[in-house]
PDB file of C-alpha atoms in Angstrom:
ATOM      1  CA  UNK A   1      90.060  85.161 129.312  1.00 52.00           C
ATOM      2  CA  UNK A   2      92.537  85.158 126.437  1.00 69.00           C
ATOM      3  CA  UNK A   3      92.056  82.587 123.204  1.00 84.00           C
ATOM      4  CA  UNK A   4      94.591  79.384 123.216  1.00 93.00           C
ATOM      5  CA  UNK A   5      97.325  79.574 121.696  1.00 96.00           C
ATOM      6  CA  UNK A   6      97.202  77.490 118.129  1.00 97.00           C
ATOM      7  CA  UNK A   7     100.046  76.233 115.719  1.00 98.00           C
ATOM      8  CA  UNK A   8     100.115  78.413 112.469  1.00 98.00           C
ATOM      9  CA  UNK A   9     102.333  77.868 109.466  1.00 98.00           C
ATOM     10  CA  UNK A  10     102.840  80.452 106.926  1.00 98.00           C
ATOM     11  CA  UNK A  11     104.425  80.808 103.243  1.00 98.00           C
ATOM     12  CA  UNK A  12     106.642  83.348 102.080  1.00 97.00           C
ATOM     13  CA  UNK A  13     108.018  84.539  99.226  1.00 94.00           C
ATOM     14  CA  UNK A  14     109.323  87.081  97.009  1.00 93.00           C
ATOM     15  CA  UNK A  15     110.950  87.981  93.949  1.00 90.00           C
ATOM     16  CA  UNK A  16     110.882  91.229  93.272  1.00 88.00           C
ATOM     17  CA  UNK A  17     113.621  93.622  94.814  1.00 89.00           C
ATOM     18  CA  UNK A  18     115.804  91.689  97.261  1.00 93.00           C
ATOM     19  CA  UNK A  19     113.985  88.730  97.931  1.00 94.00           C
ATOM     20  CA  UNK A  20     116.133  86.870 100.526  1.00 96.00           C
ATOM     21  CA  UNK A  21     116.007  90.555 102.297  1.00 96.00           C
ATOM     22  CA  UNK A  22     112.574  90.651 102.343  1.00 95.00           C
ATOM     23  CA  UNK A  23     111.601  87.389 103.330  1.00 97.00           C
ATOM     24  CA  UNK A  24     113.828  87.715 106.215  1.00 97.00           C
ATOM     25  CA  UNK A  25     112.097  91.048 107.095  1.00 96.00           C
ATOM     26  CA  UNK A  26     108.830  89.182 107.314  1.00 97.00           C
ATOM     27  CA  UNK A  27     109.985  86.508 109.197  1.00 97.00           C
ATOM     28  CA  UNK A  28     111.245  89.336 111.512  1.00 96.00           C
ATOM     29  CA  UNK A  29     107.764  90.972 111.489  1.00 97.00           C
ATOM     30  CA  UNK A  30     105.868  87.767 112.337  1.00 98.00           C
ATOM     31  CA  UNK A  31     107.391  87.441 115.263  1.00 95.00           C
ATOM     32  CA  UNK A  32     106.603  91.155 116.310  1.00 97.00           C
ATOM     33  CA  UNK A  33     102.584  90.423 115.419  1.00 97.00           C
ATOM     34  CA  UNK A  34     100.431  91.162 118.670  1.00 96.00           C
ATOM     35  CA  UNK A  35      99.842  87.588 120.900  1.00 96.00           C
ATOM     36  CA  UNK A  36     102.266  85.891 118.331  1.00 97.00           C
ATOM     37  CA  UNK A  37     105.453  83.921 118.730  1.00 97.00           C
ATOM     38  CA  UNK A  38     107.942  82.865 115.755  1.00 98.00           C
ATOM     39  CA  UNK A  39     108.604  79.371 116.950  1.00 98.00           C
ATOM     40  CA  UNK A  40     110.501  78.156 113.865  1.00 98.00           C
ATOM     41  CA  UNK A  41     111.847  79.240 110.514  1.00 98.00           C
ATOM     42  CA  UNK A  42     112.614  76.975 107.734  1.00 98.00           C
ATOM     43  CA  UNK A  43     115.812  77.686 105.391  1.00 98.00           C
ATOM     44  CA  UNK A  44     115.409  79.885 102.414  1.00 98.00           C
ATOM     45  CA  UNK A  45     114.970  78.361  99.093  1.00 98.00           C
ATOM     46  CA  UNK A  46     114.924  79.818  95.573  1.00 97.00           C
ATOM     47  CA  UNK A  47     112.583  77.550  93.125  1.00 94.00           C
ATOM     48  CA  UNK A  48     111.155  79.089  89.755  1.00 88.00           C
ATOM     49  CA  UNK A  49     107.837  80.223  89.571  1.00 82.00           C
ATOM     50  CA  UNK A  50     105.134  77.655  89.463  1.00 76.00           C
ATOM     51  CA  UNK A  51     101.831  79.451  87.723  1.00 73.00           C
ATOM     52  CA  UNK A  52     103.311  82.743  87.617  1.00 70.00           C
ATOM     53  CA  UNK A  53     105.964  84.600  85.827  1.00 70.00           C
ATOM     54  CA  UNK A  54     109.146  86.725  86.539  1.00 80.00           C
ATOM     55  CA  UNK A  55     112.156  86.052  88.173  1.00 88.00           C
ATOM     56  CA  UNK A  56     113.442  82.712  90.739  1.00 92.00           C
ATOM     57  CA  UNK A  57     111.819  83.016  93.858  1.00 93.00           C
ATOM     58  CA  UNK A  58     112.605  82.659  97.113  1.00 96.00           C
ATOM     59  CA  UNK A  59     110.538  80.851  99.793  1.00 97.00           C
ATOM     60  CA  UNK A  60     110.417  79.576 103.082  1.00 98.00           C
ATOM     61  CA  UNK A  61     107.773  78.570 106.025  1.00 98.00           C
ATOM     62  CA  UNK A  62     107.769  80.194 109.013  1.00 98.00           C
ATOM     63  CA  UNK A  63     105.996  77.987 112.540  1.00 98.00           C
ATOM     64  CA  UNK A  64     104.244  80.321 114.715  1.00 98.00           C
ATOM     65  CA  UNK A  65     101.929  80.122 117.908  1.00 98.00           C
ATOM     66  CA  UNK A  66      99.141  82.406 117.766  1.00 98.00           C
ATOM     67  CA  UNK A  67      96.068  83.813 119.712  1.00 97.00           C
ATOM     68  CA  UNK A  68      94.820  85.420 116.751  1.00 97.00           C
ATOM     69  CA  UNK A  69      92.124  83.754 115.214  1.00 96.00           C
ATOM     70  CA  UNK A  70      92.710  82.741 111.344  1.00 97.00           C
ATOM     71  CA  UNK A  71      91.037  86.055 109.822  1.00 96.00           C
ATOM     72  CA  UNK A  72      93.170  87.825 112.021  1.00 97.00           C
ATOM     73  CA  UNK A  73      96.126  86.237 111.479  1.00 98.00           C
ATOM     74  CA  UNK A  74      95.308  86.704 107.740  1.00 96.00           C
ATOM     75  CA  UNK A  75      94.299  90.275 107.926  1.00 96.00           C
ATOM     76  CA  UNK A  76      98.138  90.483 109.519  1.00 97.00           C
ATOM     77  CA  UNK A  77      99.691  88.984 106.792  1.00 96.00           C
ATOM     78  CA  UNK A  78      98.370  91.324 104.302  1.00 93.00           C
ATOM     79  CA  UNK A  79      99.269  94.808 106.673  1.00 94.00           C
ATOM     80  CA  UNK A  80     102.859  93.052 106.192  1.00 96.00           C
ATOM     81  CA  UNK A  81     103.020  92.303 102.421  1.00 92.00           C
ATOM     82  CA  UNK A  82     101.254  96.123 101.958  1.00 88.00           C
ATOM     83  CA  UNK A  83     103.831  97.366 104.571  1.00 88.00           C
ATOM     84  CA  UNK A  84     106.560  95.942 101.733  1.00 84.00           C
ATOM     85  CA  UNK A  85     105.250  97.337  98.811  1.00 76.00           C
ATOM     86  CA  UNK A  86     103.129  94.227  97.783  1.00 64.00           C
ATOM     87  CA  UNK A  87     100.696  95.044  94.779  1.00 62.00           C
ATOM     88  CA  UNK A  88      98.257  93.484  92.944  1.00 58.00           C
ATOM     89  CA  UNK A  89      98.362  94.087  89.536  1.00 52.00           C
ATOM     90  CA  UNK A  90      97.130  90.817  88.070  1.00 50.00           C
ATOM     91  CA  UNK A  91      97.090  87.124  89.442  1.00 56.00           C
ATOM     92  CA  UNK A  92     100.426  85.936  90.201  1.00 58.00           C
ATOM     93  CA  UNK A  93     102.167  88.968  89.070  1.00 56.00           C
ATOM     94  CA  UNK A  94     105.665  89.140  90.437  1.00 65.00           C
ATOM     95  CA  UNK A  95     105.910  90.248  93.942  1.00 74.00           C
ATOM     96  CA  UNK A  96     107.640  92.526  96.080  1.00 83.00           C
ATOM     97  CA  UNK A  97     105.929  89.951  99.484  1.00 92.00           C
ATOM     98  CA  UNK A  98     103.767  86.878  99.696  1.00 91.00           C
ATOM     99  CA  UNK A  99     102.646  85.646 102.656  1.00 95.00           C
ATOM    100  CA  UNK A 100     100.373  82.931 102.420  1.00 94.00           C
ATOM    101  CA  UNK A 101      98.321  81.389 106.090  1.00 97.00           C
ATOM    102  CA  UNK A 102      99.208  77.413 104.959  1.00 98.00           C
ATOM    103  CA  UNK A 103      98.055  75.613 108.400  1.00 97.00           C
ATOM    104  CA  UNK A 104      95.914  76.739 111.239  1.00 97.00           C
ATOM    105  CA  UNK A 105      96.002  74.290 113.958  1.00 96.00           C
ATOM    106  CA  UNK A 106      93.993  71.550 112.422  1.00 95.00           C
ATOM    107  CA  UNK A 107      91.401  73.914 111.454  1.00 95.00           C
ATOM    108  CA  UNK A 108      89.281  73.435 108.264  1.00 95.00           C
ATOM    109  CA  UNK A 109      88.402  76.929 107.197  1.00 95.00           C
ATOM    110  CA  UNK A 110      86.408  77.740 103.530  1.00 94.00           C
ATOM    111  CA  UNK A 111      85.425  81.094 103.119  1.00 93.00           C
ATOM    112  CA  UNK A 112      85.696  83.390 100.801  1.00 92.00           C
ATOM    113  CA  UNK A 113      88.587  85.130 101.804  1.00 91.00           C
ATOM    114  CA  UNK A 114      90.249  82.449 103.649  1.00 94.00           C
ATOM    115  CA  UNK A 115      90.628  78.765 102.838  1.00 93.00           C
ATOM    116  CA  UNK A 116      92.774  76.515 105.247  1.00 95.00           C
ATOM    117  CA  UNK A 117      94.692  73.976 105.139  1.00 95.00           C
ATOM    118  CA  UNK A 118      96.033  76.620 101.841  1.00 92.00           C
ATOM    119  CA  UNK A 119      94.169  74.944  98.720  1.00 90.00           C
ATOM    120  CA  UNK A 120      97.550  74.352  96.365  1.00 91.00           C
ATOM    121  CA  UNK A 121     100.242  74.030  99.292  1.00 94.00           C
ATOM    122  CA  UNK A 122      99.985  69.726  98.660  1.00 94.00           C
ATOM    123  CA  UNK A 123     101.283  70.782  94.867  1.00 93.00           C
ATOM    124  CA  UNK A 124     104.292  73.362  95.423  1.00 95.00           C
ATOM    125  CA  UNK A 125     107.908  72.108  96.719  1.00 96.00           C
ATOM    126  CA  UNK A 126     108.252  75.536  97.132  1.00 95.00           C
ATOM    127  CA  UNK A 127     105.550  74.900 100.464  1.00 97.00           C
ATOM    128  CA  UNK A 128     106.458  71.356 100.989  1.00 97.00           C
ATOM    129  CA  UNK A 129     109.990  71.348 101.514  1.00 97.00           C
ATOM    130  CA  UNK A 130     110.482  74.114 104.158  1.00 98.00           C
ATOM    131  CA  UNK A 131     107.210  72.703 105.910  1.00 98.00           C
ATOM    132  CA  UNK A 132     108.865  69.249 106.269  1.00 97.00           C
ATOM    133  CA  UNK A 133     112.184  71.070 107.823  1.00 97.00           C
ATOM    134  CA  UNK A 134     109.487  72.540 110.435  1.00 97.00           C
ATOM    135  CA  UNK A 135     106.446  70.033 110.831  1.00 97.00           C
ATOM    136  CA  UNK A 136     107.963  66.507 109.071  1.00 97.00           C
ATOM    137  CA  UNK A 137     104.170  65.114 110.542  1.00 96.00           C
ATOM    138  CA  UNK A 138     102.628  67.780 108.541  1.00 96.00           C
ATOM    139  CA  UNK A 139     104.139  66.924 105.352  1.00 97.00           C
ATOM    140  CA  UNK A 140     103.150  63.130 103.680  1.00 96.00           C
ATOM    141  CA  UNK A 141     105.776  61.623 101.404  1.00 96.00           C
ATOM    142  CA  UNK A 142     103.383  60.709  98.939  1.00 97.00           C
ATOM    143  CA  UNK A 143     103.185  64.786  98.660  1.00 96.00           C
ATOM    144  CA  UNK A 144     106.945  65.607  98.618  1.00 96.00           C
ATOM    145  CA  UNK A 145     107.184  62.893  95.745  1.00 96.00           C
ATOM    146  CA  UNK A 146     104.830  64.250  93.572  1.00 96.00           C
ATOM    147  CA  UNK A 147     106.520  67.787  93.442  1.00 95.00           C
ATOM    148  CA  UNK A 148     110.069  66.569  93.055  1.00 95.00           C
ATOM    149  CA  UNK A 149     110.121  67.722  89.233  1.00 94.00           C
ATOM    150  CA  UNK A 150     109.606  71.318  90.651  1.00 93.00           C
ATOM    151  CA  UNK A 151     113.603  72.955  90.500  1.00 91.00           C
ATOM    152  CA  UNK A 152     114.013  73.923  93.814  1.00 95.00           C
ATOM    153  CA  UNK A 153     117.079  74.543  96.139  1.00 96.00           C
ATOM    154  CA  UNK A 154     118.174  75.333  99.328  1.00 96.00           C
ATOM    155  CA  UNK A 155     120.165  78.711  99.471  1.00 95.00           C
ATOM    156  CA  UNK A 156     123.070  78.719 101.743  1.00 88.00           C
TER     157      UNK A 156
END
């Protein structure tokens, strides 16, 4: 008997290479993952970095239904940032991929490789605005008003 599907959200970004490019790859990619569907994508947005360095960014959230557990799903993730030339050269370095498991189902998860809800998602517009296009419910205003100094914008 197969696991239930849950509702997973997941961050992306980029900004090295062509970052639009890529995170439209991804979103591509997510939807090919084994017992996953891509049930929503959120626009693309370019916002500057927030902790990190390098050039504009661009972001967006991707909705999925998954019977992959969370360290699964997460082990996924990573196979696709490595897959496009993600490295790790120091903490927030610029990046080629980032794919960041935001949401699983209403699952509370604190390891050490995985926390869930995502620890810093409540303090990034970059997170918060292409959630609310996808889950409004999953987003409280009080949140979205304390990022709105963050430059962010919708790319067309």
């Amino acid at each position: 008997m197969g696991r239930e599907p849950v509702a997973a959200f997941v961050g992306l970004g980029a900004n090295l290479g062509d970052p639009a490019a890529a995170v439209r790859a991804a979103l591509d990619a997510l939807g090919r993952l084994p017992g996953t569907a891509l049930v929503g994508r959120s626009s693309l947005y370019r916002s500057a970095p927030v902790d990190a360095c390098g050039p504009d960014f661009v972001n967006a959230v991707a909705a999925l239904r998954t019977t992959l557990s969370a360290p699964a799903l997460l082990a996924a993730l990573q196979a696709i940032e490595q897959a496009a030339g993600r490295e790790r050269p120091w903490h927030h370095a610029p990046r080629t991929l980032d794919l960041d498991l935001l949401l699983y189902g209403q699952a509370s998860i604190a390891s050490p490789a995985l926390t869930v809800p995502h620890p810093r998602m409540r303090q990034r517009a970059f997170v918060l605005l292409p959630l609310a296009e996808l889950a409004p419910d999953r987003v409280a205003p009080a949140d979205l008003a304390a990022v709105t100094s963050q430059v962010i914008a919708r790319l067309p």
